[in-house]
XYZ file of C-alpha atoms in Angstrom:
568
model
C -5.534 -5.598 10.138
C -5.196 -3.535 13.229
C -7.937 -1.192 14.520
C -5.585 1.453 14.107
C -5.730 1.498 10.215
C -9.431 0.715 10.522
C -10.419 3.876 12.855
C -7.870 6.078 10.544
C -10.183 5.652 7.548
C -13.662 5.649 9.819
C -12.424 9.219 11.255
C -11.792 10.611 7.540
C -14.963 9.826 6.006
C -16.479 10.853 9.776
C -14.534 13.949 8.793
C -15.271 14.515 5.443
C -19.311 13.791 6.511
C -18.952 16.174 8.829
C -17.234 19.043 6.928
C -20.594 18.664 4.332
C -23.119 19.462 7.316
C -21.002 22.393 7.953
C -21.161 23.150 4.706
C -24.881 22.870 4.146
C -26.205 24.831 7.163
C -25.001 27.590 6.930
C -25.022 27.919 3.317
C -28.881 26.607 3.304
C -29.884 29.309 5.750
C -28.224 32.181 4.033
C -29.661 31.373 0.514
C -32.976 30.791 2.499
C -33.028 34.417 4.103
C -32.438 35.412 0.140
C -35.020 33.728 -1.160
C -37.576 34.933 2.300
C -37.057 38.467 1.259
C -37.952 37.898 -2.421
C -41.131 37.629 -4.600
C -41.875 34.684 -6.097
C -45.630 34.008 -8.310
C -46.318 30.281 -8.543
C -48.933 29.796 -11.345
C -50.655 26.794 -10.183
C -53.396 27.671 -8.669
C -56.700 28.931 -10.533
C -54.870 27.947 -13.707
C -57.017 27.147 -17.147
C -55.911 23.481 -18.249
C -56.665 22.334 -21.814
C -55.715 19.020 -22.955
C -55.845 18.975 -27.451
C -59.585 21.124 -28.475
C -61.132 20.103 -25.511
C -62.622 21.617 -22.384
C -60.826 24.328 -20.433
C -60.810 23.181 -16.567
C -60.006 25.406 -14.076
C -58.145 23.883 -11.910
C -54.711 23.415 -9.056
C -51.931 22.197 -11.097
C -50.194 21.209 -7.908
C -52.267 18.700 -7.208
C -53.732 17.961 -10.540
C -52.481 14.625 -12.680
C -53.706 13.302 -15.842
C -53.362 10.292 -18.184
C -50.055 10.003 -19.840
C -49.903 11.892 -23.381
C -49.121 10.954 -26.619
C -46.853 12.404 -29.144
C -48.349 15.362 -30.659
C -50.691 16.305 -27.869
C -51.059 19.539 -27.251
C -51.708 21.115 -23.385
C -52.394 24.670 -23.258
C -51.839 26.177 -19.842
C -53.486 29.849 -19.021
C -53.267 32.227 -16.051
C -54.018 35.719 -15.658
C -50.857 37.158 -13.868
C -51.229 38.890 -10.402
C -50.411 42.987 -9.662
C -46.575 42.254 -7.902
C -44.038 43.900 -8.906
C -40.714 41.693 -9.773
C -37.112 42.984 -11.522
C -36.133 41.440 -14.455
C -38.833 38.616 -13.988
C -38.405 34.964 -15.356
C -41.274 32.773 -15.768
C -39.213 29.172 -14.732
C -40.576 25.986 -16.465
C -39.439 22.498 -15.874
C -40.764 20.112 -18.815
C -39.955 16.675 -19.755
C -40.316 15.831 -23.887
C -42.616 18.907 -24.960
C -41.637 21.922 -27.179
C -43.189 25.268 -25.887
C -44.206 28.262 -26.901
C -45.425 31.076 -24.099
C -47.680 33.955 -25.386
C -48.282 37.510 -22.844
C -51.820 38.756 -23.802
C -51.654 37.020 -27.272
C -48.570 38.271 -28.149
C -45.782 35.489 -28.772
C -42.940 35.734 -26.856
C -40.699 32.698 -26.188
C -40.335 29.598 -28.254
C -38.648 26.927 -27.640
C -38.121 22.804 -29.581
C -40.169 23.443 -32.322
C -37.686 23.093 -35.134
C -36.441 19.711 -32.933
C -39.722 18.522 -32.680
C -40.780 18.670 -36.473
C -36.784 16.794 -37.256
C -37.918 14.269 -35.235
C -35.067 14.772 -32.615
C -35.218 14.156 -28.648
C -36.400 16.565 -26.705
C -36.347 15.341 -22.663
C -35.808 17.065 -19.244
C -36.146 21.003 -19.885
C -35.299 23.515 -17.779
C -36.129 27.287 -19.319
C -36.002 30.275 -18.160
C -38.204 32.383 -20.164
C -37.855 36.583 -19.829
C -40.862 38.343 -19.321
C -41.355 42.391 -19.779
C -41.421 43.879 -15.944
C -45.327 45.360 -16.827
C -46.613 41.411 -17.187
C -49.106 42.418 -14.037
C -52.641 41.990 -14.682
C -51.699 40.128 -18.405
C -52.621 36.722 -19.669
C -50.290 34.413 -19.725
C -50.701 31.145 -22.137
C -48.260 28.565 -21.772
C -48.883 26.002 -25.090
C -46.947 22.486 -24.958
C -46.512 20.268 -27.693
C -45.813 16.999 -26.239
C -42.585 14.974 -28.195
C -42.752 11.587 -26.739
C -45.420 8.646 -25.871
C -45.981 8.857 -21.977
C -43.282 11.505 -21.398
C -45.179 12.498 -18.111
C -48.482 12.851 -15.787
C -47.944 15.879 -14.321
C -47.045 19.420 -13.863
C -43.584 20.938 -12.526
C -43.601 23.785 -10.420
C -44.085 26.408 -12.038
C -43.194 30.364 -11.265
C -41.966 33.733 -12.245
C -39.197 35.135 -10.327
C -36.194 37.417 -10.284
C -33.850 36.035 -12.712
C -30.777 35.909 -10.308
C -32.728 34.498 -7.658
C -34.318 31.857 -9.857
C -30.741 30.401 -9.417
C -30.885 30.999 -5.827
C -33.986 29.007 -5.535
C -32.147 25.712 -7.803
C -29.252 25.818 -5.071
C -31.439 25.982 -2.378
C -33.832 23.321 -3.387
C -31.100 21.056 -3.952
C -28.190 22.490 -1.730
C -27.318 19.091 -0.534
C -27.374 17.513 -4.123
C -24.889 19.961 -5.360
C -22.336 19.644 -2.225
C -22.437 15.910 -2.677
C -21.371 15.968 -6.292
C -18.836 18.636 -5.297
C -17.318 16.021 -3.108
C -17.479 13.170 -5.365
C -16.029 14.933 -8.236
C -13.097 16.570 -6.381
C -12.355 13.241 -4.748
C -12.390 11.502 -8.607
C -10.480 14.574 -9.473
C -7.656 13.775 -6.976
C -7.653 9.916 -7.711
C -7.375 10.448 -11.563
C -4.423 12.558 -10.569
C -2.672 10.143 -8.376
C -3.193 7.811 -11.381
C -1.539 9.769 -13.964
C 1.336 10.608 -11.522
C 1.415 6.773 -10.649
C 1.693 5.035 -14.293
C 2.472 1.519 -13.281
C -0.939 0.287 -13.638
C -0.962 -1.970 -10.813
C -4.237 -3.787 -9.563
C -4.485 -1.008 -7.131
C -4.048 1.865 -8.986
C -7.171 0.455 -11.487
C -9.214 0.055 -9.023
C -9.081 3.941 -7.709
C -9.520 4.061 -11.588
C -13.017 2.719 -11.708
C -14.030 4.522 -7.850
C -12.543 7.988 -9.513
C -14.614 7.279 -12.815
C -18.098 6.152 -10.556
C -17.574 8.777 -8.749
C -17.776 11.784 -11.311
C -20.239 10.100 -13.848
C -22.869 9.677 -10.888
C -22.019 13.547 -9.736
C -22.912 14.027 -13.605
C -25.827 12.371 -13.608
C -27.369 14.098 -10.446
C -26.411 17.722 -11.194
C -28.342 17.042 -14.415
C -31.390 15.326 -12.705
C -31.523 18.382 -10.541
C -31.606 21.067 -12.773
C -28.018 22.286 -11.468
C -26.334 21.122 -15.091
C -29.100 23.855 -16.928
C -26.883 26.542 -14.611
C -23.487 25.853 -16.360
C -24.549 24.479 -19.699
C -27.293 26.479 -21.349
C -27.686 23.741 -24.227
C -30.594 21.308 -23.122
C -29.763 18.463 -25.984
C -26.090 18.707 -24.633
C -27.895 18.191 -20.946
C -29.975 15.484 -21.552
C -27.292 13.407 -23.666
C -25.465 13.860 -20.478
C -27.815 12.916 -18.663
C -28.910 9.753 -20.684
C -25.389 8.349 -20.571
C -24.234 9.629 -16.532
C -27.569 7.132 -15.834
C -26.319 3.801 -17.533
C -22.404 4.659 -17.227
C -21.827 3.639 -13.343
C -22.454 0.413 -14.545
C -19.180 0.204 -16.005
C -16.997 1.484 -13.445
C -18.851 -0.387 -11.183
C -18.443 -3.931 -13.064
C -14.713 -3.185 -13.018
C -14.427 -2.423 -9.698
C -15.880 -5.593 -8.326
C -13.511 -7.785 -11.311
C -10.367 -5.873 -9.124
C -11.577 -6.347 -5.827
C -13.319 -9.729 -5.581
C -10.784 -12.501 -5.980
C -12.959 -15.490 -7.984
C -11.676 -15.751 -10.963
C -15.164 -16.906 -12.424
C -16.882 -13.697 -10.837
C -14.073 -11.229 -12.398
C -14.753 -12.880 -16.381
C -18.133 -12.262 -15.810
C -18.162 -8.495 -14.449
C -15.187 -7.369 -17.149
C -17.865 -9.282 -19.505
C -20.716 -6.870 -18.324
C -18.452 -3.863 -18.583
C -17.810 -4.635 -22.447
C -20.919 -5.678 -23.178
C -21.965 -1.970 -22.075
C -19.347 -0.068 -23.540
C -20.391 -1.523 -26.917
C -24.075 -1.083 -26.406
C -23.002 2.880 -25.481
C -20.795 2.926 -28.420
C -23.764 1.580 -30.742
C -26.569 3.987 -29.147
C -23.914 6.942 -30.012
C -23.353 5.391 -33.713
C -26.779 4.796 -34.704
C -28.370 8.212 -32.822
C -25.184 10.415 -34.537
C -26.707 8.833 -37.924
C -30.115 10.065 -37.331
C -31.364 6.135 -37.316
C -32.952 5.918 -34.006
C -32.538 8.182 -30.777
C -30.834 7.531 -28.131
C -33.774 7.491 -26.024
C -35.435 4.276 -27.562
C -32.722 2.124 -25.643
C -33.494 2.557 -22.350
C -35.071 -0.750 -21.720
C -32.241 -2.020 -23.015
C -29.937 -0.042 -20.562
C -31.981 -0.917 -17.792
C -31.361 -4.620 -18.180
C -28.111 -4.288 -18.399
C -27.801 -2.088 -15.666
C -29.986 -3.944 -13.037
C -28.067 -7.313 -14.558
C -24.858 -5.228 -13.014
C -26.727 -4.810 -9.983
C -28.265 -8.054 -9.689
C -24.277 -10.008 -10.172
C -23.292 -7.469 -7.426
C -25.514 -8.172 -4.997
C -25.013 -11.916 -5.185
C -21.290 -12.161 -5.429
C -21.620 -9.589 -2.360
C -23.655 -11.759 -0.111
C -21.718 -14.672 -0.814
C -18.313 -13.117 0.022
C -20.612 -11.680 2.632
C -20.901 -15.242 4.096
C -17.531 -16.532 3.451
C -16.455 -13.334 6.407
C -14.126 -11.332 3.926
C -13.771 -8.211 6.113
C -13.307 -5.868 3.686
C -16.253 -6.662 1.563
C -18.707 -6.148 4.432
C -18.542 -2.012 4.066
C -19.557 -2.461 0.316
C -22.064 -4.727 1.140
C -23.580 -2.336 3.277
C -22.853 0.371 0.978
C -23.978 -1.502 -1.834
C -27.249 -2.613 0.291
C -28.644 1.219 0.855
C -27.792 1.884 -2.647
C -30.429 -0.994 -3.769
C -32.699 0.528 -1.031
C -32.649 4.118 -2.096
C -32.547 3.008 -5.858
C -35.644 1.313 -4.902
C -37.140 3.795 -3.185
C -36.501 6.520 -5.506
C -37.615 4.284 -8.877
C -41.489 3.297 -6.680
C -41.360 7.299 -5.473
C -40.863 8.510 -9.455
C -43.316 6.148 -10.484
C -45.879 7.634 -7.995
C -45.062 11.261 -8.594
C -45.295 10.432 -12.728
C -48.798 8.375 -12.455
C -50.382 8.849 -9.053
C -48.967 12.701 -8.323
C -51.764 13.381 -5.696
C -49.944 10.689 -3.306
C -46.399 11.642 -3.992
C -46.099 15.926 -4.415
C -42.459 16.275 -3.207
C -39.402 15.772 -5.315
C -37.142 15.040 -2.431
C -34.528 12.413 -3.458
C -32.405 10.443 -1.318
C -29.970 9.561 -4.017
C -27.106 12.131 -3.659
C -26.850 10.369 0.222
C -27.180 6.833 -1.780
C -24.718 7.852 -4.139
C -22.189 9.234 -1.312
C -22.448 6.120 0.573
C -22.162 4.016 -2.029
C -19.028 5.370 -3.179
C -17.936 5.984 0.517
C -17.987 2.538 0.866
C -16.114 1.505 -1.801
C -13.579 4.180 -1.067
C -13.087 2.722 2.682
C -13.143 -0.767 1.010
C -10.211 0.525 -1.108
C -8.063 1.916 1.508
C -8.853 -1.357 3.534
C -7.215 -3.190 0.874
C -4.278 -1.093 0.412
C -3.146 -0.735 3.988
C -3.834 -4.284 4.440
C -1.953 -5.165 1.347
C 1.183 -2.840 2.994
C 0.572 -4.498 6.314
C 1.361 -8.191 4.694
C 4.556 -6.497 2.728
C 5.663 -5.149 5.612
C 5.307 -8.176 7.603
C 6.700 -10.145 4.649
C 9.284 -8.010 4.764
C 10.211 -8.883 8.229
C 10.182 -12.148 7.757
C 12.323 -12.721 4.743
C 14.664 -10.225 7.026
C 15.154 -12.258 9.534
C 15.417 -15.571 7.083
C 17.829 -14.055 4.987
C 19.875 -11.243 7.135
C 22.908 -11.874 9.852
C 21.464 -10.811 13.253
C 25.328 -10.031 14.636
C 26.493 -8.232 11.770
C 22.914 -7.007 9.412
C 24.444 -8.669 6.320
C 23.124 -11.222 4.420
C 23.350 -15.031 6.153
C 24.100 -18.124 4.052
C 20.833 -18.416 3.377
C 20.773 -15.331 0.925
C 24.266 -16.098 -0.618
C 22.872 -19.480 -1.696
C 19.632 -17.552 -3.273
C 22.013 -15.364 -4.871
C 23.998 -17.784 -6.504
C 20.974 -19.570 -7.559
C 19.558 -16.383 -9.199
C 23.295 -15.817 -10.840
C 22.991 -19.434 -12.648
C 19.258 -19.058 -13.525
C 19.842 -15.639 -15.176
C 23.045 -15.959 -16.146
C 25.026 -13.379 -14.246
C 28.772 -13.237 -14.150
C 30.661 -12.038 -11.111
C 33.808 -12.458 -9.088
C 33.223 -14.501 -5.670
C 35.071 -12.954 -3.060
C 36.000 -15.477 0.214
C 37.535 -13.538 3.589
C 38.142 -15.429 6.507
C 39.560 -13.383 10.134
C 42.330 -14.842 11.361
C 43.341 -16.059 14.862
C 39.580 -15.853 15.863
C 39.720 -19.193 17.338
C 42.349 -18.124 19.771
C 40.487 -14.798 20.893
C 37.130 -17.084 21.425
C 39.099 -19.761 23.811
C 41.632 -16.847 25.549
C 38.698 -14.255 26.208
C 35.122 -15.503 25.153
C 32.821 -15.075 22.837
C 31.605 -11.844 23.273
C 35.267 -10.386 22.218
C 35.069 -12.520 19.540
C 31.724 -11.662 17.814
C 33.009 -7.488 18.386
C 35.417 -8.526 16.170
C 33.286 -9.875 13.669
C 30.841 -6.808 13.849
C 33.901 -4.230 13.667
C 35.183 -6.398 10.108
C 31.623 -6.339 8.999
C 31.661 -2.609 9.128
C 34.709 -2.381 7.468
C 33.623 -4.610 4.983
C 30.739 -2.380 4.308
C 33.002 0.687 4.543
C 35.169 -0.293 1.566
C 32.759 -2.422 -0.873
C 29.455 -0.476 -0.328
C 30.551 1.833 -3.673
C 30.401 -1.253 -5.775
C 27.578 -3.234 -6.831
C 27.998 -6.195 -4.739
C 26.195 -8.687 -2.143
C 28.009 -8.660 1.152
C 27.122 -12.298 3.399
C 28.269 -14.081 6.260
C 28.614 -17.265 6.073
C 29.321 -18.394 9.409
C 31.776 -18.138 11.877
C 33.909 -15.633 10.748
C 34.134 -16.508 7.128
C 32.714 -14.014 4.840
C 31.695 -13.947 1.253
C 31.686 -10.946 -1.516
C 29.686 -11.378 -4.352
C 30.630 -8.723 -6.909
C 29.279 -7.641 -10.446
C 30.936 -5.629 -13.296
C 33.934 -6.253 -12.399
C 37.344 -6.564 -13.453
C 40.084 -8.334 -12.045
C 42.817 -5.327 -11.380
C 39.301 -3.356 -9.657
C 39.332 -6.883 -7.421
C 42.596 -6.725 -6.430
C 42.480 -2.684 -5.903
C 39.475 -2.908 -3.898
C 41.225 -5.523 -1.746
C 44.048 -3.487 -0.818
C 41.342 -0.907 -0.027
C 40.403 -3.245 2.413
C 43.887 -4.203 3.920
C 44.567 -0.353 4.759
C 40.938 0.055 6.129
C 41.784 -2.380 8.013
C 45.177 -1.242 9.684
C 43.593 2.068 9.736
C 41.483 0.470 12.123
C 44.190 -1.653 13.928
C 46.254 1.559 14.728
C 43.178 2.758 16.551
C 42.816 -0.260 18.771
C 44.694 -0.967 21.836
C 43.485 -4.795 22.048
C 42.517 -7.285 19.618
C 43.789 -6.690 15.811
C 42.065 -7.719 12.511
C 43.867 -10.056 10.421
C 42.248 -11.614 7.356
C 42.628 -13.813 4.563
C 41.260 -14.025 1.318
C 40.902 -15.354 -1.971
C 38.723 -15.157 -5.431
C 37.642 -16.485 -8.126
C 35.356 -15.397 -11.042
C 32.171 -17.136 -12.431
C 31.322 -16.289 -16.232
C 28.026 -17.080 -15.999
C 27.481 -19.874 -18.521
C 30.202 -22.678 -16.252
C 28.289 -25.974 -16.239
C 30.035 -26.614 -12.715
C 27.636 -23.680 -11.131
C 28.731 -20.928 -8.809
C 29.062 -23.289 -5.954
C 32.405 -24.655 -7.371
C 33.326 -21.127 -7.995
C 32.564 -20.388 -4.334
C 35.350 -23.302 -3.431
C 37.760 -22.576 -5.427
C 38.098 -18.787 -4.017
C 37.886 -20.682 -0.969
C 40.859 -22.770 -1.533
C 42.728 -19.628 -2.136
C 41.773 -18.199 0.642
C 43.227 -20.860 2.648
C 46.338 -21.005 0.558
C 46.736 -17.330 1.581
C 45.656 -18.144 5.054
C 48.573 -20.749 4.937
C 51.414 -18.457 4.164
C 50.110 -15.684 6.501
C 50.531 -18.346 8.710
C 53.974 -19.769 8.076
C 55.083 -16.247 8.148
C 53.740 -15.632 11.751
C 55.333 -18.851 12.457
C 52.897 -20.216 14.145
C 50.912 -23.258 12.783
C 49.601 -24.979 15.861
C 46.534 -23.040 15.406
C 46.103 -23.484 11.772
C 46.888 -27.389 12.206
C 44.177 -28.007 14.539
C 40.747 -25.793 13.679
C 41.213 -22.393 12.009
């Protein structure tokens, strides 16, 4: 592979890195100044927190954590609101498996999983935006959650009123970086799954930019869901969080297939298409039996996390070991794939410690959207590796079976090609005429005036050759010397001899232009059927006996023999 094709695809991810930053700063600092100049009431501090009937605890809730709940817990939440004015306020909550219900000074106003929670259906990551009237100073708010789920969570979510529009100013900001990643990934698996509908062939290739394309978007999926940016485009939750569910555990598939196209063991590609439909029928089962109202969807995620760090686990292994056996192109992903496992890591020990120990973790930074981009810009650079590689060798092998199969004095095939054609015309069956030329008086030309002379002659009737049969489907070859061979398919005999006196007034076209050396030629053909037990070989001699029976009477009528008696 030469560094050039390796520094093309370092300078376009450089590039497309690059055009993100310039993205992100400027668009960070604008929505900053927005949110700067705006109000924004956090209710965390002096809040009333009462777990079921008993004690109200005044308390921080942004620093406060608490034993995991069970299902039908109920934690009421109470704060009276402060004198600042805000247009068309929100009060923003993010929950995780708890219906709600939010009261102003007693009076009910919002409500929201109740009916789910009594059906017994999933309620998970929540992200509501509940009006409030614009006189809510100086009134009580009560914030009552019914928890859905054993151990759904530890602590608190920010928690805040705020203009409505610039509660979605304050989701983009918060996780600016998250939403131009996924913007990248999914117009980049956008593009591929274009290129693959355009390109239908379904080459190893082209199913491999399959499974990047499909990684790609379902891990976008997953983190415009994990960071509240899904609630801004799709207002139903249960539509979010099935989303969500499935964009967690999906990758693995894509994944699994990728490696079974790019790593070359036979053993190792069994085993990851194995893993990819063992998952697909696990998804398809979770769908079946939640759709039924038998269990929810929700119940299997042990399950999909074995399978998924299974996928993981086979990856990493058959990584390193290619790793050590120096395939080039598998490094990247192994380095790719090695801060993936890292951040994965990272961010599975960092939600553990924000959902049970939140006084040691507070922030909800995540480093997965630069995981995730990695990740896949690995296996993108892997891919292109692999394709301008695989170019590289056809080009070279293109080069070579050029120069073992083509003329280098006239660029028609040698005898080397005219013996693989005839092979492929007995192996498939193929009938054809065989067409024999042979110049005459060469010979003389060669001894009176050299070589060179010679072999312009041989070039010039190769052109002319060309010239006149190039219309036709037909193989034109040099034999040697300057003996020729036409192989030509469906064809009839009266087009043979019609294309042959073509030839003869091509070439006195080409005499009468010449004030030296003039083209003579002799000829002869014979026809193979396709099914003749003798082969195309003996069809090759016998249009090469009549060739030389022609070559004999052009000779007798020259009068001149001495040449053709000793070496024509």
């Amino acid at each position: 592979m030469k560094h050039g094709n390796t520094n093309l695809v370092r300078g376009f991810l450089f590039v497309l890195f690059l055009l993100i930053a310039l993205i992100y700063l400027p668009a960070s600092d604008f929505l900053n100044q927005s949110l700067n100049s705006s109000t924004i009431i956090t209710i965390d501090q002096d809040v009333s927190f009462q777990w079921n009937e008993g004690e109200k605890q005044i308390l921080d809730l942004s620093e406060y954590s608490f034993e995991a709940p069970h299902r039908g817990d109920i934690i009421t939440i109470e704060k009276t609101l402060p004198d600042e004015k805000i247009i068309h306020p929100v009060l923003v909550l993010e929950l995780y498996h708890c219906a709600v219900d939010v009261y102003l000074d007693g009076e009910h106003v919002y409500t929201y999983g109740q009916d789910l929670y009594e059906q017994k259906k999933v309620l998970g990551h929540e992200f509501l935006r509940v009006p409030l009237p614009e006189d809510f100073q100086g009134k009580n708010l009560m914030v009552i959650l019914t928890v859905t789920e054993e151990d759904g969570f530890t602590s608190m979510e920010d928690t805040y009123i705020v203009n409505e529009g610039i509660s979605y100013s304050k989701v983009l900001v918060d996780n600016l970086l998250t939403l131009l990643s996924c913007l990248t990934l999914i117009t980049f698996g956008m593009i591929g799954i274009g290129a693959v509908l355009v390109n239908k062939n379904g080459d190893r290739d082209i199913r491999t930019l399959t499974w990047i394309c499909g990684f790609c978007i379902i891990i976008a999926m997953w983190m415009l869901c994990n960071d509240d940016i899904m609630f801004m485009i799709i207002s139903n939750m249960q539509v979010v969080n099935v989303i969500e569910f499935f964009s967690v555990y999906l990758p693995g598939i894509p994944t699994a297939l990728f490696f079974a196209n790019v790593l070359e063991n036979p053993r190792w590609r069994k085993i990851y298409i194995g893993l990819a439909v063992f998952n697909i029928i696990v998804d398809v089962i979770i769908v079946v039996i939640h759709l039924m109202g038998i269990a929810n969807y929700i119940v299997w995620i042990p399950v999909m996390h074995v399978i998924l760090l299974t996928i993981i686990a086979f990856v990493v292994y058959t990584l390193v070991v290619s790793y050590r056996k120096k395939e080039n192109e598998i490094k990247i992903l192994v380095y790719g794939m090695s801060f993936m496992v890292i951040v994965s890591l990272f961010e599975l020990i960092r939600f553990n410690l924000y959902k049970y120990v939140n006084e040691i973790v507070s922030e909800r930074f995540s480093l997965m959207p630069i995981g995730a981009l990695i990740f896949a810009g690995s296996m993108v650079y892997s891919y292109c590796m692999r394709i301008l590689k695989r170019y590289q060798d056809k080009a070279e092998q293109e080069i070579i079976e050029k120069m073992a199969y083509t003329d280098m004095l006239t660029n028609t095939y040698n005898r080397n090609k005219c013996e693989k054609i005839w092979e492929d015309m007995e192996r498939k069956h193929i009938p054809a005429y065989i067409v024999c030329l042979d110049l005459n008086g060469l010979k003389q030309i060669n001894d009176t005036y050299g070589h060179s002379r010679g072999d312009d002659l041989i070039v010039n009737f190769s052109k002319i050759l060309h010239e006149t049969f190039d219309k036709y489907d037909c193989a034109i070859g040099r034999m040697g010397g300057d003996e020729f061979v036409i192989v030509m398919y469906d064809t009839k005999e009266q087009d043979i001899v019609s294309v042959l006196e073509e030839l003869s007034k091509n070439i006195h076209t080409w005499n009468g232009k010449q004030n030296g050396d003039l083209l003579s030629v002799a000829y002869g053909y014979a026809y193979y059927d396709g099914a003749k037990a003798s082969g195309v070989q003996a069809v090759y001699s016998q249009a090469d006996q009549e060739m030389y029976e022609l070559k004999r009477k052009m000779k007798r009528q020259m009068g001149d023999m001495r040449e053709f008696d000793g070496n024509v």
